[in-house]
Short mmCIF file of C-alpha atoms in Angstrom, two decimals:
data_model
loop_
_atom_site.label_atom_id
_atom_site.label_comp_id
_atom_site.label_asym_id
_atom_site.label_seq_id
_atom_site.Cartn_x
_atom_site.Cartn_y
_atom_site.Cartn_z
CA MET C 106 70.55 89.26 67.15
CA THR C 107 70.03 92.82 66.22
CA PHE C 108 71.04 95.76 68.44
CA ASP C 109 68.63 98.87 68.55
CA HIS C 110 70.16 101.87 68.59
CA SER C 111 66.63 103.64 68.66
CA LEU C 112 65.67 102.74 71.86
CA LEU C 113 69.32 104.50 73.46
CA TRP C 114 68.31 107.46 71.83
CA GLN C 115 64.49 107.34 73.05
CA TYR C 116 66.12 107.13 76.81
CA ALA C 117 68.88 109.14 76.35
CA PRO C 118 67.24 111.86 78.85
CA GLN C 119 67.03 109.16 81.52
CA LEU C 120 70.28 107.90 80.92
CA LEU C 121 72.28 111.18 80.74
CA LYS C 122 70.51 112.00 84.34
CA GLY C 123 71.19 108.60 85.63
CA PHE C 124 75.17 109.14 84.26
CA GLU C 125 75.30 112.72 85.79
CA LEU C 126 73.62 111.40 89.46
CA THR C 127 76.18 108.57 89.47
CA VAL C 128 79.22 111.04 88.80
CA VAL C 129 77.47 113.30 91.70
CA VAL C 130 77.15 110.54 94.24
CA TRP C 131 80.52 108.80 93.39
CA LEU C 132 82.35 112.29 93.74
CA ALA C 133 80.63 113.29 96.96
CA GLY C 134 80.77 110.04 98.49
CA SER C 135 84.51 109.48 97.82
CA LEU C 136 85.07 113.08 98.77
CA LEU C 137 83.74 112.22 102.12
CA ALA C 138 85.42 108.58 102.32
CA VAL C 139 88.88 110.42 101.41
CA VAL C 140 88.79 113.26 104.25
CA LEU C 141 86.87 111.06 106.96
CA GLY C 142 89.32 108.09 106.03
CA PHE C 143 92.25 110.33 106.59
CA ALA C 144 91.08 111.38 109.92
CA LEU C 145 90.08 107.88 110.70
CA GLY C 146 93.93 106.77 109.37
CA CYS C 147 95.27 109.00 111.88
CA ALA C 148 93.51 107.97 114.98
CA LEU C 149 94.14 104.40 114.12
CA LEU C 150 97.70 105.13 114.84
CA SER C 151 97.14 106.73 117.91
CA LYS C 152 98.68 105.44 121.32
CA ASN C 153 95.66 106.45 123.15
CA GLY C 154 93.45 103.72 123.05
CA ALA C 155 90.59 105.32 123.84
CA VAL C 156 91.12 107.26 120.25
CA SER C 157 92.33 104.56 118.45
CA LEU C 158 90.05 101.21 119.71
CA PRO C 159 86.65 102.69 118.35
CA VAL C 160 88.18 103.64 115.49
CA ARG C 161 89.55 100.25 114.92
CA GLY C 162 85.49 98.92 115.49
CA TYR C 163 84.36 101.61 112.86
CA VAL C 164 86.68 100.30 110.34
CA GLU C 165 85.96 96.54 111.28
CA PHE C 166 82.67 96.86 111.06
CA PHE C 167 82.32 98.69 107.59
CA ARG C 168 84.74 96.06 106.09
CA ALA C 169 83.16 92.84 107.57
CA THR C 170 79.30 93.96 106.45
CA PRO C 171 78.37 94.22 102.87
CA LEU C 172 77.19 98.04 101.54
CA LEU C 173 73.96 96.62 100.40
CA VAL C 174 73.46 95.60 104.23
CA GLN C 175 74.41 98.75 105.37
CA LEU C 176 72.49 100.93 102.70
CA PHE C 177 69.01 98.66 104.06
CA VAL C 178 69.90 99.64 107.82
CA ALA C 179 70.03 103.30 106.82
CA TYR C 180 67.28 103.37 104.46
CA TYR C 181 64.72 101.02 105.83
CA GLY C 182 65.87 101.00 109.11
CA GLY C 183 66.39 104.83 109.96
CA PRO C 184 62.60 105.66 110.18
CA SER C 185 61.74 103.04 112.76
CA ILE C 186 64.35 105.06 115.17
CA GLY C 187 63.28 108.37 113.97
CA ILE C 188 65.74 109.23 111.20
CA THR C 189 64.12 109.50 107.84
CA LEU C 190 66.58 110.10 105.11
CA ASN C 191 66.05 110.67 101.67
CA ALA C 192 67.78 108.02 99.24
CA PHE C 193 70.47 110.55 97.83
CA THR C 194 71.37 111.51 101.54
CA VAL C 195 71.84 107.40 102.23
CA GLY C 196 73.48 106.72 99.04
CA VAL C 197 76.26 109.65 99.53
CA PHE C 198 76.64 108.90 103.31
CA GLY C 199 76.49 105.16 102.88
CA LEU C 200 79.15 105.36 100.06
CA GLY C 201 81.23 108.02 102.12
CA PHE C 202 81.40 105.99 105.15
CA TYR C 203 82.04 102.92 103.64
CA GLY C 204 85.21 103.80 101.61
CA ALA C 205 86.72 105.81 104.44
CA ALA C 206 87.07 102.30 106.63
CA TYR C 207 89.35 101.46 103.63
CA PHE C 208 90.74 104.83 102.85
CA ALA C 209 91.69 104.51 106.71
CA GLU C 210 93.11 101.62 106.32
CA ILE C 211 95.25 102.98 103.06
CA PHE C 212 96.28 105.86 105.07
CA ARG C 213 97.45 104.33 107.94
CA ALA C 214 99.78 101.59 105.72
CA GLY C 215 100.98 104.74 104.18
CA PHE C 216 102.10 106.35 107.45
CA ALA C 217 103.60 103.46 108.91
CA SER C 218 105.52 102.93 105.68
CA VAL C 219 107.51 105.99 106.20
CA PRO C 220 110.91 104.71 107.11
CA PRO C 221 111.37 105.83 110.98
CA GLY C 222 115.37 107.14 110.13
CA GLN C 223 113.72 109.98 108.11
CA ILE C 224 111.29 111.09 111.31
CA ASP C 225 114.85 110.72 113.52
CA ALA C 226 116.49 112.98 110.91
CA ALA C 227 113.77 115.47 111.31
CA ARG C 228 113.73 115.58 114.94
CA SER C 229 117.43 115.67 115.10
CA PHE C 230 117.28 119.17 113.68
CA GLY C 231 114.66 120.02 116.27
CA ILE C 232 111.77 120.13 113.33
CA PRO C 233 108.69 120.41 115.64
CA ARG C 234 106.11 117.46 115.79
CA TRP C 235 103.30 119.23 112.83
CA ALA C 236 106.16 120.41 110.39
CA ARG C 237 107.68 116.75 110.49
CA ILE C 238 103.99 115.50 109.96
CA ARG C 239 103.14 118.31 107.21
CA HIS C 240 105.93 118.03 105.41
CA ILE C 241 107.64 115.02 105.69
CA ILE C 242 105.21 112.44 106.60
CA VAL C 243 102.49 113.27 105.02
CA PRO C 244 103.71 114.23 101.48
CA GLN C 245 105.43 110.64 101.15
CA MET C 246 102.20 109.06 102.41
CA LEU C 247 99.81 110.49 100.32
CA VAL C 248 102.16 109.45 97.03
CA LEU C 249 101.97 105.56 98.74
CA SER C 250 98.62 106.14 99.05
CA VAL C 251 97.53 106.54 95.26
CA PRO C 252 97.85 102.98 93.54
CA PRO C 253 95.55 101.45 96.23
CA GLY C 254 93.23 104.80 96.66
CA VAL C 255 93.29 104.49 92.90
CA THR C 256 91.70 101.10 93.16
CA LEU C 257 89.36 102.44 95.71
CA LEU C 258 87.97 104.85 94.00
CA ILE C 259 87.11 102.48 90.83
CA ILE C 260 85.67 100.24 93.33
CA LEU C 261 83.39 103.00 94.83
CA LEU C 262 82.86 103.96 91.26
CA LYS C 263 81.03 100.55 90.43
CA ASP C 264 79.33 100.32 93.92
CA THR C 265 77.18 103.37 92.89
CA ALA C 266 75.11 100.43 91.08
CA ILE C 267 74.28 99.41 94.76
CA LEU C 268 72.61 102.35 95.25
CA SER C 269 69.80 101.73 92.88
CA ILE C 270 68.46 99.41 95.47
CA VAL C 271 67.70 101.68 97.89
CA THR C 272 66.22 103.88 95.07
CA VAL C 273 68.60 106.11 94.21
CA PRO C 274 67.91 107.09 90.40
CA GLU C 275 71.47 106.55 89.22
CA LEU C 276 72.66 105.32 86.36
CA THR C 277 71.82 101.63 86.99
CA PHE C 278 68.38 102.66 88.44
CA GLN C 279 67.39 104.48 84.85
CA VAL C 280 68.66 101.28 82.77
CA THR C 281 66.52 98.94 84.98
CA GLY C 282 63.34 100.90 84.58
CA MET C 283 64.19 100.93 81.03
CA THR C 284 64.23 97.28 80.88
CA ILE C 285 61.42 96.94 82.88
CA GLU C 286 59.69 99.01 80.51
CA THR C 287 60.69 97.72 77.29
CA PHE C 288 61.75 94.17 78.34
CA ALA C 289 64.83 94.73 75.79
CA PHE C 290 68.02 93.61 78.06
CA VAL C 291 71.08 93.19 75.99
CA GLU C 292 71.06 96.76 74.58
CA PRO C 293 70.32 98.68 78.18
CA PHE C 294 73.24 96.62 80.13
CA ALA C 295 75.52 96.60 77.14
CA VAL C 296 75.35 99.97 77.11
CA LEU C 297 75.48 100.17 81.28
CA ALA C 298 78.40 98.11 81.50
CA ALA C 299 80.58 100.25 78.55
CA LEU C 300 79.42 103.27 80.42
CA TYR C 301 80.79 102.05 83.87
CA TRP C 302 83.73 100.62 81.68
CA GLY C 303 84.50 103.91 80.22
CA MET C 304 84.25 105.86 83.95
CA THR C 305 86.67 103.44 85.48
CA GLU C 306 89.42 103.39 82.74
CA LEU C 307 89.40 107.15 82.91
CA VAL C 308 89.51 107.09 86.84
CA ALA C 309 92.48 104.68 86.29
CA PHE C 310 94.23 107.10 83.31
CA PHE C 311 94.11 110.05 86.21
CA GLY C 312 95.51 107.66 88.62
CA ARG C 313 98.80 106.49 86.70
CA ARG C 314 99.38 109.78 85.69
CA ALA C 315 99.17 110.92 89.33
CA GLU C 316 101.30 107.80 90.50
CA TYR C 317 103.89 108.76 87.81
CA ARG C 318 103.88 112.40 88.37
CA LEU C 319 103.69 112.37 92.09
CA GLY C 320 106.22 109.43 92.57
CA ARG C 321 108.72 110.81 90.41
CA TYR C 322 111.27 111.01 92.92
CA LEU C 323 111.01 107.18 93.44
CA GLN C 324 112.52 106.30 89.71
CA MET W 112 143.05 118.59 122.84
CA ALA W 113 142.62 121.65 120.65
CA ALA W 114 144.60 124.30 120.77
CA GLY W 115 143.27 127.96 122.14
CA ILE W 116 140.49 127.00 124.62
CA SER W 117 140.79 128.36 127.60
CA ARG W 118 140.40 125.85 130.65
CA ASP W 119 137.37 127.26 132.14
CA GLU W 120 135.18 127.20 129.06
CA PRO W 121 132.25 124.78 129.80
CA ALA W 122 132.34 121.42 127.64
CA LEU W 123 130.27 121.90 124.56
CA LEU W 124 128.97 118.32 125.16
CA ARG W 125 128.76 116.78 128.72
CA VAL W 126 127.73 113.26 129.54
CA ALA W 127 127.77 111.92 133.26
CA ASN W 128 126.95 108.57 134.15
CA VAL W 129 124.35 107.85 131.95
CA SER W 130 122.90 104.46 131.56
CA LYS W 131 120.44 102.98 129.57
CA TRP W 132 118.09 99.57 129.34
CA PHE W 133 115.96 98.49 126.43
CA GLY W 134 113.88 96.44 128.97
CA ALA W 135 116.12 94.30 131.24
CA HIS W 136 119.14 94.87 128.75
CA GLN W 137 121.30 97.07 129.33
CA VAL W 138 123.01 99.22 126.78
CA LEU W 139 125.13 101.85 128.35
CA ASN W 140 126.45 101.37 131.75
CA SER W 141 127.01 104.69 133.68
CA VAL W 142 129.06 106.29 130.41
CA SER W 143 131.03 109.48 130.73
CA LEU W 144 133.06 111.87 128.91
CA SER W 145 132.87 115.31 127.29
CA VAL W 146 133.68 117.14 124.13
CA GLN W 147 135.44 120.65 123.96
CA ARG W 148 134.79 123.08 121.09
CA SER W 149 136.52 122.08 117.89
CA GLU W 150 137.20 118.84 119.17
CA VAL W 151 137.01 115.56 117.15
CA VAL W 152 136.30 112.45 119.42
CA CYS W 153 135.96 108.94 118.00
CA ILE W 154 134.24 106.14 119.40
CA ILE W 155 135.05 103.07 118.53
CA GLY W 156 134.09 99.40 119.59
CA PRO W 157 132.41 96.30 118.91
CA SER W 158 128.85 95.80 117.24
CA GLY W 159 126.29 96.08 120.00
CA SER W 160 128.87 97.83 122.76
CA GLY W 161 126.31 100.88 122.86
CA LYS W 162 128.35 102.97 120.53
CA SER W 163 125.50 104.48 118.26
CA THR W 164 122.90 104.44 121.30
CA LEU W 165 125.52 106.76 123.63
CA LEU W 166 125.44 109.02 119.94
CA ARG W 167 121.79 109.19 119.80
CA CYS W 168 121.42 110.12 123.47
CA MET W 169 123.45 113.01 122.84
CA ASN W 170 120.53 114.99 121.27
CA PHE W 171 117.75 112.73 122.58
CA LEU W 172 116.67 110.85 119.83
CA GLU W 173 116.74 107.98 123.06
CA GLU W 174 115.82 108.43 125.90
CA TYR W 175 118.26 107.42 129.41
CA GLN W 176 116.95 106.08 132.65
CA SER W 177 120.13 107.59 134.48
CA GLY W 178 122.84 110.41 134.49
CA GLU W 179 122.79 113.35 132.70
CA ILE W 180 124.01 115.10 129.10
CA PHE W 181 124.89 118.45 128.77
CA ILE W 182 124.28 120.49 125.62
CA ARG W 183 126.36 123.95 126.66
CA GLY W 184 125.62 123.59 130.01
CA LYS W 185 122.18 122.91 129.68
CA LEU W 186 120.32 119.62 130.53
CA ILE W 187 119.04 118.05 126.97
CA GLY W 188 115.53 115.55 127.90
CA TYR W 189 114.48 116.02 131.43
CA ALA W 190 113.52 118.89 133.71
CA ASN W 191 113.88 118.57 137.40
CA ALA W 192 110.09 118.15 138.86
CA ARG W 193 109.68 119.83 142.41
CA SER W 194 109.26 116.63 144.24
CA GLY W 195 112.87 115.79 142.83
CA GLN W 196 112.14 112.73 140.49
CA ARG W 197 113.05 114.40 137.02
CA VAL W 198 110.04 114.33 134.10
CA ARG W 199 110.57 114.41 130.49
CA ASP W 200 111.20 117.82 129.12
CA SER W 201 108.65 119.90 126.67
CA GLU W 202 109.38 118.91 123.35
CA ARG W 203 109.96 122.63 122.52
CA ASN W 204 112.69 122.55 125.02
CA ILE W 205 114.17 119.60 123.57
CA ASP W 206 114.00 120.97 119.84
CA ALA W 207 115.46 124.12 121.09
CA LEU W 208 118.75 122.28 122.62
CA ARG W 209 118.69 120.20 119.35
CA ARG W 210 119.28 122.55 117.24
CA ASP W 211 123.15 123.11 118.78
CA VAL W 212 123.71 119.35 117.40
CA ALA W 213 123.30 118.27 113.89
CA MET W 214 123.59 114.37 112.86
CA VAL W 215 124.64 112.57 110.40
CA PHE W 216 123.29 108.87 110.13
CA GLN W 217 124.55 105.40 108.65
CA GLN W 218 121.31 105.19 106.08
CA PHE W 219 121.77 108.72 105.65
CA ASN W 220 118.32 109.54 105.90
CA LEU W 221 117.50 111.90 103.41
CA TRP W 222 113.93 112.86 102.51
CA PRO W 223 113.57 111.54 99.46
CA HIS W 224 110.22 113.60 98.28
CA MET W 225 112.50 116.65 98.33
CA SER W 226 115.22 117.64 95.79
CA VAL W 227 118.75 117.66 97.32
CA LEU W 228 118.44 121.56 97.76
CA ASP W 229 115.58 121.22 99.71
CA ASN W 230 117.00 118.85 102.26
CA VAL W 231 119.55 121.00 102.93
CA ALA W 232 117.30 124.06 103.25
CA GLN W 233 114.16 122.90 104.48
CA PRO W 234 115.55 122.51 108.23
CA LEU W 235 116.57 126.63 107.77
CA VAL W 236 112.92 127.34 106.61
CA LEU W 237 111.12 124.78 109.35
CA VAL W 238 113.32 125.40 112.56
CA TYR W 239 114.71 129.07 111.66
CA GLY W 240 112.06 130.65 109.78
CA LYS W 241 114.30 131.35 106.92
CA PRO W 242 112.70 132.91 103.61
CA LYS W 243 113.00 130.30 100.96
CA ALA W 244 115.21 132.44 99.04
CA GLU W 245 117.66 132.50 101.79
CA ALA W 246 117.75 129.15 103.19
CA HIS W 247 118.31 128.07 99.20
CA ALA W 248 121.27 130.19 98.92
CA ARG W 249 122.88 129.00 101.94
CA ALA W 250 122.27 125.37 101.04
CA ARG W 251 123.75 126.02 97.48
CA ARG W 252 126.56 127.25 99.31
CA VAL W 253 127.18 124.20 101.94
CA LEU W 254 126.57 121.90 98.68
CA GLU W 255 129.20 123.21 96.86
CA LYS W 256 131.62 122.88 99.82
CA VAL W 257 130.93 119.03 99.46
CA GLY W 258 131.19 119.06 96.08
CA LEU W 259 127.73 118.69 95.00
CA GLY W 260 127.16 122.01 93.41
CA ASP W 261 126.35 120.11 90.30
CA LYS W 262 123.33 118.06 91.88
CA ILE W 263 121.16 120.80 93.45
CA ASP W 264 117.64 119.57 91.48
CA GLU W 265 118.38 115.85 91.46
CA TYR W 266 116.30 113.94 94.17
CA PRO W 267 118.29 112.21 96.65
CA LEU W 268 117.49 108.44 95.38
CA ARG W 269 119.23 109.04 91.97
CA LEU W 270 122.67 110.00 93.70
CA SER W 271 125.40 107.24 94.81
CA GLY W 272 125.50 106.31 98.50
CA GLY W 273 128.84 108.72 98.85
CA GLN W 274 126.98 111.41 97.16
CA GLN W 275 123.85 110.95 99.56
CA GLN W 276 126.19 110.93 102.39
CA ARG W 277 127.90 114.24 101.36
CA VAL W 278 124.43 115.73 101.18
CA GLY W 279 123.69 114.41 104.87
CA ILE W 280 126.85 116.47 106.32
CA ALA W 281 125.57 119.42 104.17
CA ARG W 282 122.12 118.90 105.57
CA ALA W 283 123.75 118.97 109.00
CA LEU W 284 126.62 121.80 108.07
CA ALA W 285 123.57 124.33 106.73
CA VAL W 286 121.99 125.05 110.30
CA GLU W 287 125.40 126.03 111.49
CA PRO W 288 125.54 123.30 114.65
CA ALA W 289 128.11 123.64 117.47
CA ALA W 290 128.82 120.29 117.41
CA ILE W 291 127.99 117.26 114.64
CA LEU W 292 126.96 113.82 115.69
CA PHE W 293 128.30 111.09 113.13
CA ASP W 294 126.86 107.71 113.38
CA GLU W 295 128.67 105.90 111.55
CA PRO W 296 129.00 107.60 108.28
CA THR W 297 130.65 105.31 106.24
CA SER W 298 129.43 102.08 107.47
CA SER W 299 126.14 101.54 105.12
CA LEU W 300 128.90 102.46 101.67
CA ASP W 301 130.43 100.50 99.26
CA PRO W 302 134.12 100.47 99.78
CA GLU W 303 135.21 102.69 97.01
CA LEU W 304 132.64 105.38 98.13
CA VAL W 305 134.01 105.69 101.54
CA GLY W 306 137.22 107.74 100.23
CA GLU W 307 134.80 110.86 99.02
CA VAL W 308 132.96 111.34 102.17
CA LEU W 309 136.24 110.86 104.74
CA GLN W 310 137.64 113.56 102.96
CA VAL W 311 134.79 115.65 103.79
CA MET W 312 134.90 115.03 107.55
CA LYS W 313 138.88 115.28 107.51
CA GLN W 314 138.28 118.88 105.66
CA LEU W 315 135.64 119.60 108.41
CA ALA W 316 137.99 118.59 111.41
CA GLY W 317 140.60 120.45 109.92
CA GLU W 318 138.67 124.15 109.88
CA GLY W 319 137.79 123.51 113.64
CA MET W 320 134.09 122.12 113.59
CA THR W 321 133.46 119.91 116.86
CA MET W 322 132.67 116.61 115.83
CA VAL W 323 131.60 113.12 117.65
CA ILE W 324 132.23 110.35 115.40
CA VAL W 325 130.81 106.72 115.86
CA THR W 326 133.18 104.75 112.91
CA HIS W 327 134.90 101.50 112.28
CA GLU W 328 137.25 103.32 110.28
CA MET W 329 140.27 103.25 112.50
CA HIS W 330 142.97 104.56 110.20
CA PHE W 331 140.61 107.39 109.87
CA ALA W 332 140.24 107.63 113.51
CA ALA W 333 144.16 107.69 113.84
CA GLU W 334 144.47 110.48 111.72
CA VAL W 335 141.79 112.98 112.82
CA ALA W 336 140.40 112.53 116.21
CA ASP W 337 141.78 113.99 119.19
CA ARG W 338 140.74 111.45 121.53
CA VAL W 339 139.42 108.20 121.15
CA ILE W 340 137.01 106.28 123.20
CA PHE W 341 136.72 102.53 123.61
CA LEU W 342 133.45 101.10 124.32
CA ASP W 343 132.36 97.33 124.98
CA GLN W 344 130.02 95.59 126.63
CA SER W 345 127.89 99.07 127.34
CA THR W 346 130.57 100.51 129.26
CA LYS W 347 133.62 102.85 128.50
CA VAL W 348 136.52 100.94 128.94
CA GLU W 349 139.57 102.91 127.63
CA GLU W 350 140.20 106.80 126.36
CA GLY W 351 142.82 108.60 125.44
CA THR W 352 144.44 109.93 122.50
CA PRO W 353 144.97 108.08 119.38
CA ARG W 354 148.28 107.48 119.99
CA GLU W 355 148.20 105.83 123.62
CA VAL W 356 144.81 103.98 122.44
CA PHE W 357 145.88 102.59 119.30
CA PHE W 358 149.54 101.96 120.37
CA ASN W 359 149.69 101.78 123.79
CA PRO W 360 146.13 100.35 125.15
CA LYS W 361 145.82 99.96 128.75
CA ASN W 362 142.76 97.73 128.79
CA GLU W 363 143.36 93.98 128.05
CA ARG W 364 139.43 94.12 126.02
CA THR W 365 140.97 97.11 123.90
CA ARG W 366 143.96 95.36 123.00
CA ARG W 367 142.13 92.15 121.99
CA PHE W 368 139.80 94.55 119.76
CA LEU W 369 142.37 95.99 118.31
CA GLU W 370 144.05 92.66 117.49
CA THR W 371 141.47 91.25 115.94
CA TRP W 372 141.00 94.01 113.78
CA ALA W 373 144.64 94.39 112.83
CA GLU W 374 144.41 90.32 111.96
CA ARG W 375 141.74 90.74 109.76
CA ASN W 376 143.27 93.49 108.34
CA SER W 377 146.97 91.98 107.30
CA LEU W 378 145.28 89.00 105.99
CA PHE W 379 143.73 90.77 103.82
CA THR W 380 147.02 92.46 102.85
CA ARG W 381 148.49 88.92 103.25
CA ASN W 382 146.85 87.14 100.59
CA HIS W 383 147.30 90.23 98.13
CA ALA W 384 150.56 89.34 98.71
CA GLU W 385 150.74 85.78 98.26
CA THR W 386 148.61 86.19 94.82
CA ALA W 387 151.18 89.01 93.98
CA GLN W 388 153.88 86.34 94.40
CA ARG W 389 152.35 83.71 92.53
CA ALA W 390 151.41 85.67 90.12
CA PRO W 391 154.54 85.30 87.66
CA SER W 392 154.95 81.60 88.19
CA VAL W 393 151.38 81.36 86.16
#
């Protein structure tokens, strides 16, 4: 078996475009997932059931159904109720809403693992509630959220491949197109796997650095 | 009683008939006490007698269901509504009163993500709005006072338990409180580290700091307390000078508690004596 380099060079422009889009969709979706997940995580901790229960329902739904099914519902089901979204929008929001459910749980757990004694100490000095959250809870919660958060970012990065099915022209979409046109499978998919691997290793590398730098006080 | 205080000065801290329940379980049964300026009051008693809960009520870390607690004559935690029923006071008012009493905890409760210096300086910044430089300067002074001037840039988890507790005391001192509440400050320390913390506390007592101390360190209580309060089964059983409570307890329960304590300690010293006696013959 030979590995045909020329094929790759021939398709380099498409691959590059797909790669760019993968990174853009992943970054935008992750940003949405983190921000929305943070808000949802706070809401999960609310003692008011009118706030926490709907959010709990949201988290359960997005965790209990496959991302692919959620994308189908939004992309193909949307028009029947009058919502027509382009593939890119469905991709970013699909990834973001899906990831947010997991981030909500990560942040909720992070909040809950700051020892209550530290809050007692802050209260005993009369440090107001918002200052307690901002200066004592959130910094530690973020540090505790880094390891599971990085894992989730890696999962989301790989899940961008699923967006090819709803015609987002990202990397996997381009490579699939390439195989259909050339009937070559080994080269395109080997390169595809290598590119994902490379990207996730890079994310993991920065994740480990962040974990080390932010968590220095624990060592 | 501390010297030099006029009789008509209101108590710095006054607990009046405070009762508290956790569900059906009563943890405080109509407890009353008052603390004058510059007084050192030690609260002793068996585990589960309500000592720590009482202390936590005194700056409203715990709610209580009946009775009243006054800080400098002001009721903490509750406000009387027009209906005559009492309601929880606004967090703002509660926080304002809490500023007068700082607290030192059994588990230190330092903020691990901040340097030692920031642990001490942060309340000054967040509560009193002090500029950072000023807060740091004062934090440095109190840390030097407790013998930790060389540890200001460390993170708390890198210090020994005794050092961490001294940071806890420095943090309390930095806000210049009217009184400091100590909740079993040495109970989670290795025995060899207890001394350094007690020494700092002794120094504070000598300087006239008002202190309420929940403790199992009887020798320390006997030495530094102006008054000792014995709590048992949610009730204040006895109160008096260390001499009265330790050497001439009026109540049977106090006597039994002190006997058990003395027995455990003399057993310890007797064993040592026996070992020492046997030693030459080996």
